[in-house]
Tab-separated table of C-alpha atoms in Angstrom:
chain	number	residue	atom	x	y	z
A	5	UNK	CA	-11.616	-11.946	-12.809
A	6	UNK	CA	-8.507	-12.442	-10.702
A	7	UNK	CA	-7.501	-10.391	-7.725
A	8	UNK	CA	-8.238	-9.548	-4.142
A	9	UNK	CA	-11.799	-8.962	-2.995
A	10	UNK	CA	-12.635	-7.075	0.153
A	11	UNK	CA	-16.097	-6.813	1.659
A	12	UNK	CA	-18.022	-4.924	2.695
A	13	UNK	CA	-16.875	-1.686	1.104
A	14	UNK	CA	-18.544	0.384	3.833
A	15	UNK	CA	-19.285	-0.762	7.347
A	16	UNK	CA	-20.697	1.029	10.355
A	17	UNK	CA	-20.089	-0.239	13.854
A	18	UNK	CA	-21.554	0.723	17.155
A	19	UNK	CA	-19.147	1.219	19.997
A	20	UNK	CA	-18.559	-2.029	21.863
A	21	UNK	CA	-19.222	-4.267	18.875
A	22	UNK	CA	-16.833	-6.534	17.066
A	23	UNK	CA	-16.885	-6.471	13.274
A	24	UNK	CA	-15.198	-8.669	10.703
A	25	UNK	CA	-13.804	-7.514	7.365
A	26	UNK	CA	-13.513	-10.133	4.663
A	27	UNK	CA	-10.563	-10.569	2.313
A	28	UNK	CA	-10.458	-13.231	-0.390
A	29	UNK	CA	-7.788	-13.741	-3.067
A	30	UNK	CA	-7.589	-15.992	-6.100
A	31	UNK	CA	-3.992	-15.168	-6.960
A	32	UNK	CA	-2.721	-18.299	-5.210
A	33	UNK	CA	-0.337	-16.182	-3.161
A	34	UNK	CA	0.911	-17.561	0.137
A	35	UNK	CA	1.280	-14.264	1.986
A	36	UNK	CA	-1.552	-11.973	2.975
A	37	UNK	CA	-1.569	-8.674	4.839
A	38	UNK	CA	-3.869	-6.194	6.540
A	39	UNK	CA	-3.047	-2.500	6.579
A	40	UNK	CA	-4.774	0.442	8.152
A	41	UNK	CA	-4.747	3.810	6.407
A	42	UNK	CA	-5.419	7.100	8.153
A	43	UNK	CA	-5.171	10.488	6.433
A	44	UNK	CA	-1.618	11.795	6.374
A	45	UNK	CA	-0.179	8.694	8.045
A	46	UNK	CA	0.368	6.370	5.140
A	47	UNK	CA	-0.146	2.652	5.652
A	48	UNK	CA	0.418	0.802	8.883
A	49	UNK	CA	0.699	-2.970	9.073
A	50	UNK	CA	-1.798	-4.685	11.371
A	51	UNK	CA	-1.196	-8.403	10.773
A	52	UNK	CA	0.367	-10.591	8.154
A	53	UNK	CA	0.344	-14.275	7.314
A	54	UNK	CA	2.954	-16.108	5.301
A	55	UNK	CA	1.231	-19.472	5.302
A	56	UNK	CA	-2.043	-21.115	6.241
A	57	UNK	CA	-2.636	-21.460	9.983
A	58	UNK	CA	0.127	-19.011	10.815
A	59	UNK	CA	0.092	-15.237	11.247
A	60	UNK	CA	2.193	-12.554	12.866
A	61	UNK	CA	1.491	-9.218	14.493
A	62	UNK	CA	2.419	-6.100	12.631
A	63	UNK	CA	3.050	-2.657	14.009
A	64	UNK	CA	-0.459	-1.915	15.323
A	65	UNK	CA	-2.053	-5.294	16.143
A	66	UNK	CA	-3.688	-4.268	19.431
A	67	UNK	CA	-7.468	-4.456	19.206
A	68	UNK	CA	-7.422	-6.609	16.079
A	69	UNK	CA	-7.482	-10.342	15.412
A	70	UNK	CA	-7.126	-12.492	12.304
A	71	UNK	CA	-7.367	-16.077	11.164
A	72	UNK	CA	-5.899	-17.951	8.213
A	73	UNK	CA	-7.748	-21.229	7.864
A	74	UNK	CA	-7.603	-21.218	4.075
A	75	UNK	CA	-4.964	-19.969	1.679
A	76	UNK	CA	-7.387	-17.708	-0.125
A	77	UNK	CA	-8.997	-16.094	2.939
A	78	UNK	CA	-7.641	-13.752	5.625
A	79	UNK	CA	-10.474	-12.085	7.593
A	80	UNK	CA	-9.778	-9.256	10.013
A	81	UNK	CA	-11.841	-8.741	13.162
A	82	UNK	CA	-11.863	-5.297	14.696
A	83	UNK	CA	-12.668	-5.845	18.346
A	84	UNK	CA	-14.198	-3.508	20.876
A	85	UNK	CA	-10.721	-3.151	22.375
A	86	UNK	CA	-9.633	-1.065	19.396
A	87	UNK	CA	-9.986	2.491	20.685
A	88	UNK	CA	-10.129	4.342	17.416
A	89	UNK	CA	-11.194	1.945	14.685
A	90	UNK	CA	-12.564	4.431	12.176
A	91	UNK	CA	-10.248	4.092	9.179
A	92	UNK	CA	-9.748	2.675	5.701
A	93	UNK	CA	-8.584	-0.946	5.800
A	94	UNK	CA	-6.569	-2.523	3.002
A	95	UNK	CA	-5.911	-6.188	2.415
A	96	UNK	CA	-2.955	-7.280	0.297
A	97	UNK	CA	-1.392	-10.486	-0.976
A	98	UNK	CA	1.927	-11.556	-2.411
A	99	UNK	CA	4.310	-14.480	-2.730
A	100	UNK	CA	5.800	-15.478	0.606
A	101	UNK	CA	9.351	-14.966	-0.617
A	102	UNK	CA	8.460	-12.548	-3.336
A	103	UNK	CA	8.946	-8.864	-3.761
A	104	UNK	CA	5.620	-7.399	-4.857
A	105	UNK	CA	2.324	-7.162	-3.019
A	106	UNK	CA	-1.059	-6.420	-4.527
A	107	UNK	CA	-3.968	-4.700	-2.848
A	108	UNK	CA	-7.714	-5.067	-2.659
A	109	UNK	CA	-10.098	-2.149	-3.060
A	110	UNK	CA	-10.310	-1.428	0.647
A	111	UNK	CA	-13.050	-1.238	3.264
A	112	UNK	CA	-14.216	1.823	5.150
A	113	UNK	CA	-15.078	1.240	8.795
A	114	UNK	CA	-16.878	3.952	10.715
A	115	UNK	CA	-17.779	3.823	14.380
A	116	UNK	CA	-21.115	5.462	15.155
B	911	UNK	CA	15.526	-1.236	9.129
B	912	UNK	CA	14.304	0.758	6.168
B	913	UNK	CA	12.650	4.132	5.904
B	914	UNK	CA	11.026	6.005	3.038
B	915	UNK	CA	10.654	9.762	2.816
B	916	UNK	CA	8.241	11.530	0.553
B	917	UNK	CA	8.916	15.132	1.391
B	918	UNK	CA	6.011	16.591	-0.556
B	919	UNK	CA	2.606	15.823	0.900
B	920	UNK	CA	0.838	17.671	-1.916
B	921	UNK	CA	1.959	18.667	-5.395
B	922	UNK	CA	-0.298	20.911	-7.502
B	923	UNK	CA	0.515	21.067	-11.200
B	924	UNK	CA	-1.255	22.375	-14.275
B	925	UNK	CA	-2.547	19.955	-16.865
B	926	UNK	CA	0.028	19.076	-19.560
B	927	UNK	CA	2.883	20.322	-17.366
B	928	UNK	CA	5.668	17.995	-16.187
B	929	UNK	CA	5.787	16.672	-12.663
B	930	UNK	CA	8.280	14.996	-10.361
B	931	UNK	CA	7.292	13.271	-7.143
B	932	UNK	CA	10.245	12.721	-4.881
B	933	UNK	CA	11.105	9.599	-2.955
B	934	UNK	CA	14.216	9.007	-0.875
B	935	UNK	CA	14.918	5.900	1.116
B	936	UNK	CA	17.316	4.674	3.755
B	937	UNK	CA	18.435	1.079	4.052
B	938	UNK	CA	21.486	-0.858	5.185
B	939	UNK	CA	20.849	-3.527	2.534
B	940	UNK	CA	19.894	-3.528	-1.114
B	941	UNK	CA	16.215	-2.960	-1.796
B	942	UNK	CA	13.512	-3.298	-4.362
B	943	UNK	CA	11.589	-0.100	-5.035
B	944	UNK	CA	7.965	0.529	-5.940
B	945	UNK	CA	5.495	3.242	-6.758
B	946	UNK	CA	1.821	2.673	-6.067
B	947	UNK	CA	-1.085	4.929	-7.047
B	948	UNK	CA	-4.298	5.305	-5.068
B	949	UNK	CA	-7.411	6.918	-6.530
B	950	UNK	CA	-10.071	8.199	-4.104
B	951	UNK	CA	-11.797	5.466	-2.136
B	952	UNK	CA	-9.799	2.729	-3.825
B	953	UNK	CA	-6.959	0.402	-2.967
B	954	UNK	CA	-3.366	0.840	-4.064
B	955	UNK	CA	-2.427	-0.119	-7.591
B	956	UNK	CA	1.119	-1.009	-8.561
B	957	UNK	CA	2.401	1.664	-10.921
B	958	UNK	CA	5.962	0.517	-11.504
B	959	UNK	CA	8.814	-1.244	-9.780
B	960	UNK	CA	12.572	-1.553	-9.853
B	961	UNK	CA	13.964	-4.982	-9.117
B	962	UNK	CA	17.222	-5.090	-11.058
B	963	UNK	CA	18.722	-4.212	-14.414
B	964	UNK	CA	18.047	-0.858	-16.042
B	965	UNK	CA	17.701	1.871	-13.475
B	966	UNK	CA	14.979	3.587	-15.493
B	967	UNK	CA	11.595	1.918	-15.307
B	968	UNK	CA	8.406	2.933	-17.034
B	969	UNK	CA	4.695	2.408	-16.554
B	970	UNK	CA	2.094	1.905	-19.255
B	971	UNK	CA	0.528	5.331	-18.672
B	972	UNK	CA	3.609	7.489	-19.197
B	973	UNK	CA	5.177	7.607	-15.743
B	974	UNK	CA	8.801	6.727	-15.238
B	975	UNK	CA	11.105	6.445	-12.255
B	976	UNK	CA	14.865	6.233	-12.014
B	977	UNK	CA	16.725	4.369	-9.324
B	978	UNK	CA	19.707	6.378	-8.121
B	979	UNK	CA	21.729	4.285	-5.725
B	980	UNK	CA	24.220	6.999	-4.791
B	981	UNK	CA	21.452	9.419	-3.858
B	982	UNK	CA	19.182	6.669	-2.511
B	983	UNK	CA	16.315	8.061	-4.531
B	984	UNK	CA	13.537	6.753	-6.742
B	985	UNK	CA	11.756	9.854	-8.021
B	986	UNK	CA	8.635	9.489	-10.149
B	987	UNK	CA	8.276	11.685	-13.232
B	988	UNK	CA	5.829	12.348	-16.002
B	989	UNK	CA	6.508	14.808	-18.842
B	990	UNK	CA	2.871	15.832	-19.297
B	991	UNK	CA	0.166	15.147	-16.727
B	992	UNK	CA	-3.549	14.662	-17.315
B	993	UNK	CA	-6.528	15.351	-15.106
B	994	UNK	CA	-6.888	11.601	-14.664
B	995	UNK	CA	-3.500	11.468	-12.944
B	996	UNK	CA	-4.969	13.196	-9.902
B	997	UNK	CA	-4.389	10.683	-7.128
B	998	UNK	CA	-2.157	9.878	-4.193
B	999	UNK	CA	1.166	8.242	-4.918
B	1000	UNK	CA	3.073	6.035	-2.491
B	1001	UNK	CA	6.704	5.044	-2.708
B	1002	UNK	CA	7.679	1.732	-1.075
B	1003	UNK	CA	10.790	-0.341	-0.493
B	1004	UNK	CA	11.446	-3.927	0.472
B	1005	UNK	CA	14.828	-5.541	1.208
B	1006	UNK	CA	15.960	-7.966	-1.465
B	1007	UNK	CA	17.458	-10.342	1.054
B	1008	UNK	CA	15.127	-13.205	0.225
B	1009	UNK	CA	12.495	-14.783	2.405
B	1010	UNK	CA	9.785	-12.711	4.009
B	1011	UNK	CA	10.643	-9.056	4.171
B	1012	UNK	CA	8.518	-6.190	5.428
B	1013	UNK	CA	7.378	-3.552	2.963
B	1014	UNK	CA	7.976	0.015	4.108
B	1015	UNK	CA	5.752	2.721	2.650
B	1016	UNK	CA	6.191	6.458	2.460
B	1017	UNK	CA	3.437	8.739	3.727
B	1018	UNK	CA	2.215	9.524	0.231
B	1019	UNK	CA	2.110	12.508	-2.117
B	1020	UNK	CA	-1.180	13.864	-3.373
B	1021	UNK	CA	-0.899	14.974	-6.984
B	1022	UNK	CA	-3.485	17.593	-7.873
B	1023	UNK	CA	-3.744	18.301	-11.585
B	1024	UNK	CA	-5.270	21.698	-12.272
B	1025	UNK	CA	-7.244	22.171	-15.514
């Protein structure tokens, strides 16, 4: 089954902890993205990567980090520096010079 | 820079009635246009897109959208909605300038279909 797989679906984090959200794709797309979704605010871009071993900050990168060691994987780490991390996180992928991006099923992160 | 405006945050409509979800955009260059649908607790699914050619595009589940360049709009319509259409709908644009371009999303419209 092709697509974008995010895990875990639900994650709870204690304050002060770092957590990592996984995103794997088998679409062979060069570009991958992480978005954050809060109610009533639409989607905000955290980081994106157009090619392996390269990534760029989006609009709200503070408190987050990423890596892109493999084409199919783009994990997102939510660090303790992120002040309000409770949100729905969406990973997406698309061709680097293409026009359409496709999304995973999302991951809920809750700080307890 | 681009911007997308979805003026209606929520649209209630009775089952089997028609619906229109509005999307207006602003851009200094030509753009591609998209509608995505998000069901509760799920990711966004591509509903339809306009890249070029006919300004009227259709989805497999009865939605259609028309690109109106003069009004910079890409409204989504369905002649008869079903309960299963209850979801949040996002309009998006991306410049068609080639190379990497940032996708700009609207804030979403929640469609509530009333039995």
